């Protein structure tokens, strides 16, 4: 299991400059630009929209942007707070409205990191687990057997459709995928691996 940041918002004022920190979960780095572009459209009067993200599970695919602030004073401090939290596949953007008082490089660095750190503290992290989604179909009696197996193992059976055969989707923890295919496939007419998703676990961080 991994941890991701909960979506949320936090506002910090430093010497009349307003820093609005906003978090969201992402699946890949391709999710970053549309979100940032949307914030820039939403805040046309803001002086800067800086951000940092971690787009994979290991923390190897990351990035940050100062968006016109002095180099190293915005994106990197936001990233530092995000990385220190242990969150992955997450993004934090900080929208800054300039208040007329220059903060200097040190002041900017502290303000951006503080706004990100306080956001994380306020919204918290949630642990998530990777699941594989299968689409399956089976005859009526076989489908009952499949449901019994899935219920005993805690696999989620959803989108059940009745016809000449019964079809549904099943969400299986990635760690249990081999066991699922070994025990269920014999009862299926068709079994189609449709992809992977992340779902929150019951434990909050």
JSON list of C-alpha atoms in Angstrom, two decimals:
[
{"chain": "A", "resi": 1, "resn": "UNK", "atom": "CA", "xyz": [0.00, 0.00, 0.00]},
{"chain": "A", "resi": 2, "resn": "UNK", "atom": "CA", "xyz": [1.03, 3.57, -0.61]},
{"chain": "A", "resi": 3, "resn": "UNK", "atom": "CA", "xyz": [-0.11, 6.96, 0.68]},
{"chain": "A", "resi": 4, "resn": "UNK", "atom": "CA", "xyz": [-1.66, 9.77, -1.33]},
{"chain": "A", "resi": 5, "resn": "UNK", "atom": "CA", "xyz": [-2.63, 13.26, -0.29]},
{"chain": "A", "resi": 6, "resn": "UNK", "atom": "CA", "xyz": [-6.28, 14.03, 0.22]},
{"chain": "A", "resi": 7, "resn": "UNK", "atom": "CA", "xyz": [-7.69, 16.78, -2.01]},
{"chain": "A", "resi": 8, "resn": "UNK", "atom": "CA", "xyz": [-8.05, 20.09, -0.23]},
{"chain": "A", "resi": 9, "resn": "UNK", "atom": "CA", "xyz": [-7.10, 23.74, 0.12]},
{"chain": "A", "resi": 10, "resn": "UNK", "atom": "CA", "xyz": [-5.27, 25.90, 2.67]},
{"chain": "A", "resi": 11, "resn": "UNK", "atom": "CA", "xyz": [-4.64, 29.64, 2.74]},
{"chain": "A", "resi": 12, "resn": "UNK", "atom": "CA", "xyz": [-1.64, 31.36, 4.31]},
{"chain": "A", "resi": 13, "resn": "UNK", "atom": "CA", "xyz": [-0.98, 35.12, 4.48]},
{"chain": "A", "resi": 14, "resn": "UNK", "atom": "CA", "xyz": [2.57, 36.41, 4.83]},
{"chain": "A", "resi": 15, "resn": "UNK", "atom": "CA", "xyz": [3.12, 40.20, 4.80]},
{"chain": "A", "resi": 16, "resn": "UNK", "atom": "CA", "xyz": [-0.09, 40.71, 2.83]},
{"chain": "A", "resi": 17, "resn": "UNK", "atom": "CA", "xyz": [0.86, 38.13, 0.18]},
{"chain": "A", "resi": 18, "resn": "UNK", "atom": "CA", "xyz": [-1.74, 35.36, 0.06]},
{"chain": "A", "resi": 19, "resn": "UNK", "atom": "CA", "xyz": [-0.59, 31.80, -0.63]},
{"chain": "A", "resi": 20, "resn": "UNK", "atom": "CA", "xyz": [-3.38, 29.37, -1.54]},
{"chain": "A", "resi": 21, "resn": "UNK", "atom": "CA", "xyz": [-2.15, 25.77, -1.42]},
{"chain": "A", "resi": 22, "resn": "UNK", "atom": "CA", "xyz": [-4.26, 23.20, -3.28]},
{"chain": "A", "resi": 23, "resn": "UNK", "atom": "CA", "xyz": [-3.77, 19.44, -3.36]},
{"chain": "A", "resi": 24, "resn": "UNK", "atom": "CA", "xyz": [-5.02, 16.69, -5.61]},
{"chain": "A", "resi": 25, "resn": "UNK", "atom": "CA", "xyz": [-4.24, 13.09, -6.47]},
{"chain": "A", "resi": 26, "resn": "UNK", "atom": "CA", "xyz": [-2.82, 12.27, -9.91]},
{"chain": "A", "resi": 27, "resn": "UNK", "atom": "CA", "xyz": [-2.28, 9.09, -11.89]},
{"chain": "A", "resi": 28, "resn": "UNK", "atom": "CA", "xyz": [0.53, 10.25, -14.21]},
{"chain": "A", "resi": 29, "resn": "UNK", "atom": "CA", "xyz": [2.44, 13.45, -14.95]},
{"chain": "A", "resi": 30, "resn": "UNK", "atom": "CA", "xyz": [0.03, 14.00, -17.85]},
{"chain": "A", "resi": 31, "resn": "UNK", "atom": "CA", "xyz": [-2.54, 15.06, -15.22]},
{"chain": "A", "resi": 32, "resn": "UNK", "atom": "CA", "xyz": [-0.39, 17.96, -14.04]},
{"chain": "A", "resi": 33, "resn": "UNK", "atom": "CA", "xyz": [-0.62, 20.49, -16.89]},
{"chain": "A", "resi": 34, "resn": "UNK", "atom": "CA", "xyz": [-4.43, 20.48, -17.26]},
{"chain": "A", "resi": 35, "resn": "UNK", "atom": "CA", "xyz": [-4.81, 21.04, -13.54]},
{"chain": "A", "resi": 36, "resn": "UNK", "atom": "CA", "xyz": [-2.28, 23.89, -13.43]},
{"chain": "A", "resi": 37, "resn": "UNK", "atom": "CA", "xyz": [-3.79, 25.48, -16.54]},
{"chain": "A", "resi": 38, "resn": "UNK", "atom": "CA", "xyz": [-7.17, 25.32, -14.85]},
{"chain": "A", "resi": 39, "resn": "UNK", "atom": "CA", "xyz": [-5.83, 27.08, -11.75]},
{"chain": "A", "resi": 40, "resn": "UNK", "atom": "CA", "xyz": [-4.29, 29.83, -13.86]},
{"chain": "A", "resi": 41, "resn": "UNK", "atom": "CA", "xyz": [-7.64, 30.38, -15.55]},
{"chain": "A", "resi": 42, "resn": "UNK", "atom": "CA", "xyz": [-9.40, 30.35, -12.20]},
{"chain": "A", "resi": 43, "resn": "UNK", "atom": "CA", "xyz": [-6.95, 32.87, -10.68]},
{"chain": "A", "resi": 44, "resn": "UNK", "atom": "CA", "xyz": [-6.12, 35.31, -13.50]},
{"chain": "A", "resi": 45, "resn": "UNK", "atom": "CA", "xyz": [-5.02, 38.03, -11.04]},
{"chain": "A", "resi": 46, "resn": "UNK", "atom": "CA", "xyz": [-2.55, 35.80, -9.22]},
{"chain": "A", "resi": 47, "resn": "UNK", "atom": "CA", "xyz": [1.11, 36.66, -9.64]},
{"chain": "A", "resi": 48, "resn": "UNK", "atom": "CA", "xyz": [2.33, 33.05, -9.62]},
{"chain": "A", "resi": 49, "resn": "UNK", "atom": "CA", "xyz": [1.00, 29.48, -9.69]},
{"chain": "A", "resi": 50, "resn": "UNK", "atom": "CA", "xyz": [3.84, 27.27, -8.48]},
{"chain": "A", "resi": 51, "resn": "UNK", "atom": "CA", "xyz": [3.67, 23.53, -7.95]},
{"chain": "A", "resi": 52, "resn": "UNK", "atom": "CA", "xyz": [5.35, 20.22, -7.29]},
{"chain": "A", "resi": 53, "resn": "UNK", "atom": "CA", "xyz": [4.28, 16.64, -7.92]},
{"chain": "A", "resi": 54, "resn": "UNK", "atom": "CA", "xyz": [5.25, 13.00, -7.48]},
{"chain": "A", "resi": 55, "resn": "UNK", "atom": "CA", "xyz": [3.67, 10.97, -10.28]},
{"chain": "A", "resi": 56, "resn": "UNK", "atom": "CA", "xyz": [4.70, 7.39, -9.54]},
{"chain": "A", "resi": 57, "resn": "UNK", "atom": "CA", "xyz": [4.68, 4.97, -6.62]},
{"chain": "A", "resi": 58, "resn": "UNK", "atom": "CA", "xyz": [8.43, 5.03, -5.93]},
{"chain": "A", "resi": 59, "resn": "UNK", "atom": "CA", "xyz": [8.98, 8.78, -6.02]},
{"chain": "A", "resi": 60, "resn": "UNK", "atom": "CA", "xyz": [11.29, 8.63, -9.04]},
{"chain": "A", "resi": 61, "resn": "UNK", "atom": "CA", "xyz": [8.97, 10.52, -11.39]},
{"chain": "A", "resi": 62, "resn": "UNK", "atom": "CA", "xyz": [8.64, 14.01, -9.91]},
{"chain": "A", "resi": 63, "resn": "UNK", "atom": "CA", "xyz": [8.83, 17.64, -10.92]},
{"chain": "A", "resi": 64, "resn": "UNK", "atom": "CA", "xyz": [8.36, 21.21, -9.72]},
{"chain": "A", "resi": 65, "resn": "UNK", "atom": "CA", "xyz": [8.03, 24.69, -11.18]},
{"chain": "A", "resi": 66, "resn": "UNK", "atom": "CA", "xyz": [8.74, 28.16, -9.78]},
{"chain": "A", "resi": 67, "resn": "UNK", "atom": "CA", "xyz": [6.50, 29.90, -12.35]},
{"chain": "A", "resi": 68, "resn": "UNK", "atom": "CA", "xyz": [8.51, 33.09, -12.36]},
{"chain": "A", "resi": 69, "resn": "UNK", "atom": "CA", "xyz": [9.55, 33.20, -8.71]},
{"chain": "A", "resi": 70, "resn": "UNK", "atom": "CA", "xyz": [13.34, 33.34, -8.11]},
{"chain": "A", "resi": 71, "resn": "UNK", "atom": "CA", "xyz": [14.87, 29.95, -8.86]},
{"chain": "A", "resi": 72, "resn": "UNK", "atom": "CA", "xyz": [14.56, 27.43, -6.05]},
{"chain": "A", "resi": 73, "resn": "UNK", "atom": "CA", "xyz": [12.24, 29.55, -3.88]},
{"chain": "A", "resi": 74, "resn": "UNK", "atom": "CA", "xyz": [8.85, 28.01, -4.74]},
{"chain": "A", "resi": 75, "resn": "UNK", "atom": "CA", "xyz": [8.59, 24.69, -6.56]},
{"chain": "A", "resi": 76, "resn": "UNK", "atom": "CA", "xyz": [11.43, 23.00, -4.71]},
{"chain": "A", "resi": 77, "resn": "UNK", "atom": "CA", "xyz": [10.19, 23.94, -1.21]},
{"chain": "A", "resi": 78, "resn": "UNK", "atom": "CA", "xyz": [6.72, 22.66, -2.15]},
{"chain": "A", "resi": 79, "resn": "UNK", "atom": "CA", "xyz": [8.29, 19.42, -3.39]},
{"chain": "A", "resi": 80, "resn": "UNK", "atom": "CA", "xyz": [10.32, 19.15, -0.19]},
{"chain": "A", "resi": 81, "resn": "UNK", "atom": "CA", "xyz": [7.15, 19.25, 1.92]},
{"chain": "A", "resi": 82, "resn": "UNK", "atom": "CA", "xyz": [5.39, 16.78, -0.36]},
{"chain": "A", "resi": 83, "resn": "UNK", "atom": "CA", "xyz": [8.29, 14.31, -0.38]},
{"chain": "A", "resi": 84, "resn": "UNK", "atom": "CA", "xyz": [8.73, 14.57, 3.39]},
{"chain": "A", "resi": 85, "resn": "UNK", "atom": "CA", "xyz": [5.10, 13.54, 3.88]},
{"chain": "A", "resi": 86, "resn": "UNK", "atom": "CA", "xyz": [5.64, 10.23, 2.10]},
{"chain": "A", "resi": 87, "resn": "UNK", "atom": "CA", "xyz": [2.80, 10.89, -0.35]},
{"chain": "A", "resi": 88, "resn": "UNK", "atom": "CA", "xyz": [3.07, 9.61, -3.92]},
{"chain": "A", "resi": 89, "resn": "UNK", "atom": "CA", "xyz": [0.97, 10.12, -7.06]},
{"chain": "A", "resi": 90, "resn": "UNK", "atom": "CA", "xyz": [0.06, 13.52, -5.62]},
{"chain": "A", "resi": 91, "resn": "UNK", "atom": "CA", "xyz": [0.35, 17.18, -6.55]},
{"chain": "A", "resi": 92, "resn": "UNK", "atom": "CA", "xyz": [0.43, 20.44, -4.59]},
{"chain": "A", "resi": 93, "resn": "UNK", "atom": "CA", "xyz": [0.02, 23.82, -6.29]},
{"chain": "A", "resi": 94, "resn": "UNK", "atom": "CA", "xyz": [0.40, 27.15, -4.51]},
{"chain": "A", "resi": 95, "resn": "UNK", "atom": "CA", "xyz": [-1.33, 30.20, -5.97]},
{"chain": "A", "resi": 96, "resn": "UNK", "atom": "CA", "xyz": [0.30, 33.45, -4.83]},
{"chain": "A", "resi": 97, "resn": "UNK", "atom": "CA", "xyz": [-1.36, 36.85, -4.77]},
{"chain": "A", "resi": 98, "resn": "UNK", "atom": "CA", "xyz": [1.35, 39.47, -4.27]},
{"chain": "A", "resi": 99, "resn": "UNK", "atom": "CA", "xyz": [0.64, 41.83, -1.38]},
{"chain": "A", "resi": 100, "resn": "UNK", "atom": "CA", "xyz": [3.03, 44.61, -2.29]},
{"chain": "A", "resi": 101, "resn": "UNK", "atom": "CA", "xyz": [5.83, 43.68, 0.12]},
{"chain": "A", "resi": 102, "resn": "UNK", "atom": "CA", "xyz": [8.80, 41.74, -1.21]},
{"chain": "A", "resi": 103, "resn": "UNK", "atom": "CA", "xyz": [9.65, 38.73, 0.91]},
{"chain": "A", "resi": 104, "resn": "UNK", "atom": "CA", "xyz": [13.14, 38.02, -0.36]},
{"chain": "A", "resi": 105, "resn": "UNK", "atom": "CA", "xyz": [14.45, 34.60, -1.36]},
{"chain": "A", "resi": 106, "resn": "UNK", "atom": "CA", "xyz": [14.48, 33.25, 2.19]},
{"chain": "A", "resi": 107, "resn": "UNK", "atom": "CA", "xyz": [11.02, 34.55, 2.94]},
{"chain": "A", "resi": 108, "resn": "UNK", "atom": "CA", "xyz": [9.59, 33.09, -0.25]},
{"chain": "A", "resi": 109, "resn": "UNK", "atom": "CA", "xyz": [11.17, 29.71, 0.41]},
{"chain": "A", "resi": 110, "resn": "UNK", "atom": "CA", "xyz": [9.74, 29.58, 3.93]},
{"chain": "A", "resi": 111, "resn": "UNK", "atom": "CA", "xyz": [6.30, 30.76, 2.82]},
{"chain": "A", "resi": 112, "resn": "UNK", "atom": "CA", "xyz": [5.93, 28.22, 0.02]},
{"chain": "A", "resi": 113, "resn": "UNK", "atom": "CA", "xyz": [7.15, 25.34, 2.15]},
{"chain": "A", "resi": 114, "resn": "UNK", "atom": "CA", "xyz": [4.97, 26.41, 5.07]},
{"chain": "A", "resi": 115, "resn": "UNK", "atom": "CA", "xyz": [1.86, 26.69, 2.92]},
{"chain": "A", "resi": 116, "resn": "UNK", "atom": "CA", "xyz": [2.43, 23.19, 1.50]},
{"chain": "A", "resi": 117, "resn": "UNK", "atom": "CA", "xyz": [3.29, 21.66, 4.88]},
{"chain": "A", "resi": 118, "resn": "UNK", "atom": "CA", "xyz": [0.24, 23.20, 6.57]},
{"chain": "A", "resi": 119, "resn": "UNK", "atom": "CA", "xyz": [-1.98, 21.98, 3.74]},
{"chain": "A", "resi": 120, "resn": "UNK", "atom": "CA", "xyz": [-0.70, 18.43, 4.19]},
{"chain": "A", "resi": 121, "resn": "UNK", "atom": "CA", "xyz": [-1.22, 18.65, 7.95]},
{"chain": "A", "resi": 122, "resn": "UNK", "atom": "CA", "xyz": [-4.78, 19.90, 7.48]},
{"chain": "A", "resi": 123, "resn": "UNK", "atom": "CA", "xyz": [-6.01, 17.52, 4.75]},
{"chain": "A", "resi": 124, "resn": "UNK", "atom": "CA", "xyz": [-3.97, 14.46, 5.71]},
{"chain": "A", "resi": 125, "resn": "UNK", "atom": "CA", "xyz": [-2.99, 11.41, 3.71]},
{"chain": "A", "resi": 126, "resn": "UNK", "atom": "CA", "xyz": [-4.95, 8.31, 2.85]},
{"chain": "A", "resi": 127, "resn": "UNK", "atom": "CA", "xyz": [-3.45, 4.88, 2.27]},
{"chain": "A", "resi": 128, "resn": "UNK", "atom": "CA", "xyz": [-4.43, 3.30, -1.02]},
{"chain": "A", "resi": 129, "resn": "UNK", "atom": "CA", "xyz": [-4.08, -0.17, -2.47]},
{"chain": "A", "resi": 130, "resn": "UNK", "atom": "CA", "xyz": [-3.71, -1.18, -6.11]},
{"chain": "A", "resi": 131, "resn": "UNK", "atom": "CA", "xyz": [-6.46, -3.36, -7.55]},
{"chain": "A", "resi": 132, "resn": "UNK", "atom": "CA", "xyz": [-6.84, -5.19, -10.84]},
{"chain": "A", "resi": 133, "resn": "UNK", "atom": "CA", "xyz": [-10.25, -4.93, -12.53]},
{"chain": "A", "resi": 134, "resn": "UNK", "atom": "CA", "xyz": [-11.56, -8.01, -14.35]},
{"chain": "A", "resi": 135, "resn": "UNK", "atom": "CA", "xyz": [-14.61, -8.33, -16.54]},
{"chain": "A", "resi": 136, "resn": "UNK", "atom": "CA", "xyz": [-16.01, -11.85, -16.40]},
{"chain": "A", "resi": 137, "resn": "UNK", "atom": "CA", "xyz": [-19.02, -13.80, -17.61]},
{"chain": "A", "resi": 138, "resn": "UNK", "atom": "CA", "xyz": [-20.36, -17.19, -16.58]},
{"chain": "A", "resi": 139, "resn": "UNK", "atom": "CA", "xyz": [-23.45, -19.38, -16.60]},
{"chain": "A", "resi": 140, "resn": "UNK", "atom": "CA", "xyz": [-25.88, -18.92, -13.70]},
{"chain": "A", "resi": 141, "resn": "UNK", "atom": "CA", "xyz": [-24.71, -21.76, -11.43]},
{"chain": "A", "resi": 142, "resn": "UNK", "atom": "CA", "xyz": [-21.06, -21.02, -12.13]},
{"chain": "A", "resi": 143, "resn": "UNK", "atom": "CA", "xyz": [-21.64, -17.35, -11.39]},
{"chain": "A", "resi": 144, "resn": "UNK", "atom": "CA", "xyz": [-23.05, -18.27, -7.95]},
{"chain": "A", "resi": 145, "resn": "UNK", "atom": "CA", "xyz": [-19.86, -20.19, -7.28]},
{"chain": "A", "resi": 146, "resn": "UNK", "atom": "CA", "xyz": [-17.76, -17.24, -8.42]},
{"chain": "A", "resi": 147, "resn": "UNK", "atom": "CA", "xyz": [-19.68, -14.92, -6.08]},
{"chain": "A", "resi": 148, "resn": "UNK", "atom": "CA", "xyz": [-19.12, -17.30, -3.18]},
{"chain": "A", "resi": 149, "resn": "UNK", "atom": "CA", "xyz": [-15.37, -17.35, -3.83]},
{"chain": "A", "resi": 150, "resn": "UNK", "atom": "CA", "xyz": [-15.18, -13.58, -4.24]},
{"chain": "A", "resi": 151, "resn": "UNK", "atom": "CA", "xyz": [-17.16, -12.95, -1.05]},
{"chain": "A", "resi": 152, "resn": "UNK", "atom": "CA", "xyz": [-14.93, -15.27, 0.95]},
{"chain": "A", "resi": 153, "resn": "UNK", "atom": "CA", "xyz": [-11.80, -13.50, -0.32]},
{"chain": "A", "resi": 154, "resn": "UNK", "atom": "CA", "xyz": [-13.17, -9.95, -0.07]},
{"chain": "A", "resi": 155, "resn": "UNK", "atom": "CA", "xyz": [-13.15, -9.24, -3.82]},
{"chain": "A", "resi": 156, "resn": "UNK", "atom": "CA", "xyz": [-15.69, -6.62, -4.90]},
{"chain": "A", "resi": 157, "resn": "UNK", "atom": "CA", "xyz": [-18.25, -7.90, -7.43]},
{"chain": "A", "resi": 158, "resn": "UNK", "atom": "CA", "xyz": [-19.92, -4.98, -9.26]},
{"chain": "A", "resi": 159, "resn": "UNK", "atom": "CA", "xyz": [-21.95, -4.07, -12.36]},
{"chain": "A", "resi": 160, "resn": "UNK", "atom": "CA", "xyz": [-23.79, -7.40, -12.46]},
{"chain": "A", "resi": 161, "resn": "UNK", "atom": "CA", "xyz": [-25.78, -7.88, -15.67]},
{"chain": "A", "resi": 162, "resn": "UNK", "atom": "CA", "xyz": [-28.14, -10.79, -16.26]},
{"chain": "A", "resi": 163, "resn": "UNK", "atom": "CA", "xyz": [-28.74, -12.31, -19.68]},
{"chain": "A", "resi": 164, "resn": "UNK", "atom": "CA", "xyz": [-28.20, -15.71, -21.20]},
{"chain": "A", "resi": 165, "resn": "UNK", "atom": "CA", "xyz": [-25.05, -15.57, -19.10]},
{"chain": "A", "resi": 166, "resn": "UNK", "atom": "CA", "xyz": [-24.25, -13.37, -16.11]},
{"chain": "A", "resi": 167, "resn": "UNK", "atom": "CA", "xyz": [-21.48, -10.79, -16.46]},
{"chain": "A", "resi": 168, "resn": "UNK", "atom": "CA", "xyz": [-19.85, -8.48, -13.93]},
{"chain": "A", "resi": 169, "resn": "UNK", "atom": "CA", "xyz": [-16.64, -6.72, -12.95]},
{"chain": "A", "resi": 170, "resn": "UNK", "atom": "CA", "xyz": [-14.46, -7.88, -10.08]},
{"chain": "A", "resi": 171, "resn": "UNK", "atom": "CA", "xyz": [-11.88, -5.75, -8.26]},
{"chain": "A", "resi": 172, "resn": "UNK", "atom": "CA", "xyz": [-9.01, -7.82, -6.92]},
{"chain": "A", "resi": 173, "resn": "UNK", "atom": "CA", "xyz": [-6.05, -6.60, -4.81]},
{"chain": "A", "resi": 174, "resn": "UNK", "atom": "CA", "xyz": [-2.97, -6.80, -7.01]},
{"chain": "A", "resi": 175, "resn": "UNK", "atom": "CA", "xyz": [-1.27, -9.09, -4.49]},
{"chain": "A", "resi": 176, "resn": "UNK", "atom": "CA", "xyz": [-4.14, -11.59, -4.81]},
{"chain": "A", "resi": 177, "resn": "UNK", "atom": "CA", "xyz": [-4.38, -11.55, -8.61]},
{"chain": "A", "resi": 178, "resn": "UNK", "atom": "CA", "xyz": [-2.72, -14.93, -9.14]},
{"chain": "A", "resi": 179, "resn": "UNK", "atom": "CA", "xyz": [-4.97, -16.56, -6.56]},
{"chain": "A", "resi": 180, "resn": "UNK", "atom": "CA", "xyz": [-8.03, -15.02, -8.21]},
{"chain": "A", "resi": 181, "resn": "UNK", "atom": "CA", "xyz": [-7.17, -16.30, -11.67]},
{"chain": "A", "resi": 182, "resn": "UNK", "atom": "CA", "xyz": [-6.30, -19.76, -10.31]},
{"chain": "A", "resi": 183, "resn": "UNK", "atom": "CA", "xyz": [-9.55, -20.17, -8.38]},
{"chain": "A", "resi": 184, "resn": "UNK", "atom": "CA", "xyz": [-12.09, -18.29, -10.51]},
{"chain": "A", "resi": 185, "resn": "UNK", "atom": "CA", "xyz": [-11.06, -18.76, -14.14]},
{"chain": "A", "resi": 186, "resn": "UNK", "atom": "CA", "xyz": [-12.27, -22.36, -14.23]},
{"chain": "A", "resi": 187, "resn": "UNK", "atom": "CA", "xyz": [-15.84, -21.16, -13.64]},
{"chain": "A", "resi": 188, "resn": "UNK", "atom": "CA", "xyz": [-15.77, -18.33, -16.21]},
{"chain": "A", "resi": 189, "resn": "UNK", "atom": "CA", "xyz": [-16.84, -18.40, -19.83]},
{"chain": "A", "resi": 190, "resn": "UNK", "atom": "CA", "xyz": [-14.78, -15.24, -20.41]},
{"chain": "A", "resi": 191, "resn": "UNK", "atom": "CA", "xyz": [-12.31, -13.34, -18.26]},
{"chain": "A", "resi": 192, "resn": "UNK", "atom": "CA", "xyz": [-10.87, -10.01, -19.39]},
{"chain": "A", "resi": 193, "resn": "UNK", "atom": "CA", "xyz": [-8.22, -8.06, -17.46]},
{"chain": "A", "resi": 194, "resn": "UNK", "atom": "CA", "xyz": [-9.33, -4.44, -17.89]},
{"chain": "A", "resi": 195, "resn": "UNK", "atom": "CA", "xyz": [-6.67, -2.51, -16.02]},
{"chain": "A", "resi": 196, "resn": "UNK", "atom": "CA", "xyz": [-5.59, -1.31, -12.60]},
{"chain": "A", "resi": 197, "resn": "UNK", "atom": "CA", "xyz": [-7.02, 1.22, -10.18]},
{"chain": "A", "resi": 198, "resn": "UNK", "atom": "CA", "xyz": [-6.18, 2.57, -6.73]},
{"chain": "A", "resi": 199, "resn": "UNK", "atom": "CA", "xyz": [-8.75, 2.40, -3.95]},
{"chain": "A", "resi": 200, "resn": "UNK", "atom": "CA", "xyz": [-8.52, 3.80, -0.40]},
{"chain": "A", "resi": 201, "resn": "UNK", "atom": "CA", "xyz": [-7.80, 1.31, 2.32]},
{"chain": "A", "resi": 202, "resn": "UNK", "atom": "CA", "xyz": [-9.67, 1.46, 5.61]},
{"chain": "A", "resi": 203, "resn": "UNK", "atom": "CA", "xyz": [-6.66, 2.85, 7.45]},
{"chain": "A", "resi": 204, "resn": "UNK", "atom": "CA", "xyz": [-6.20, 6.63, 7.51]},
{"chain": "A", "resi": 205, "resn": "UNK", "atom": "CA", "xyz": [-2.85, 8.27, 8.07]}
]
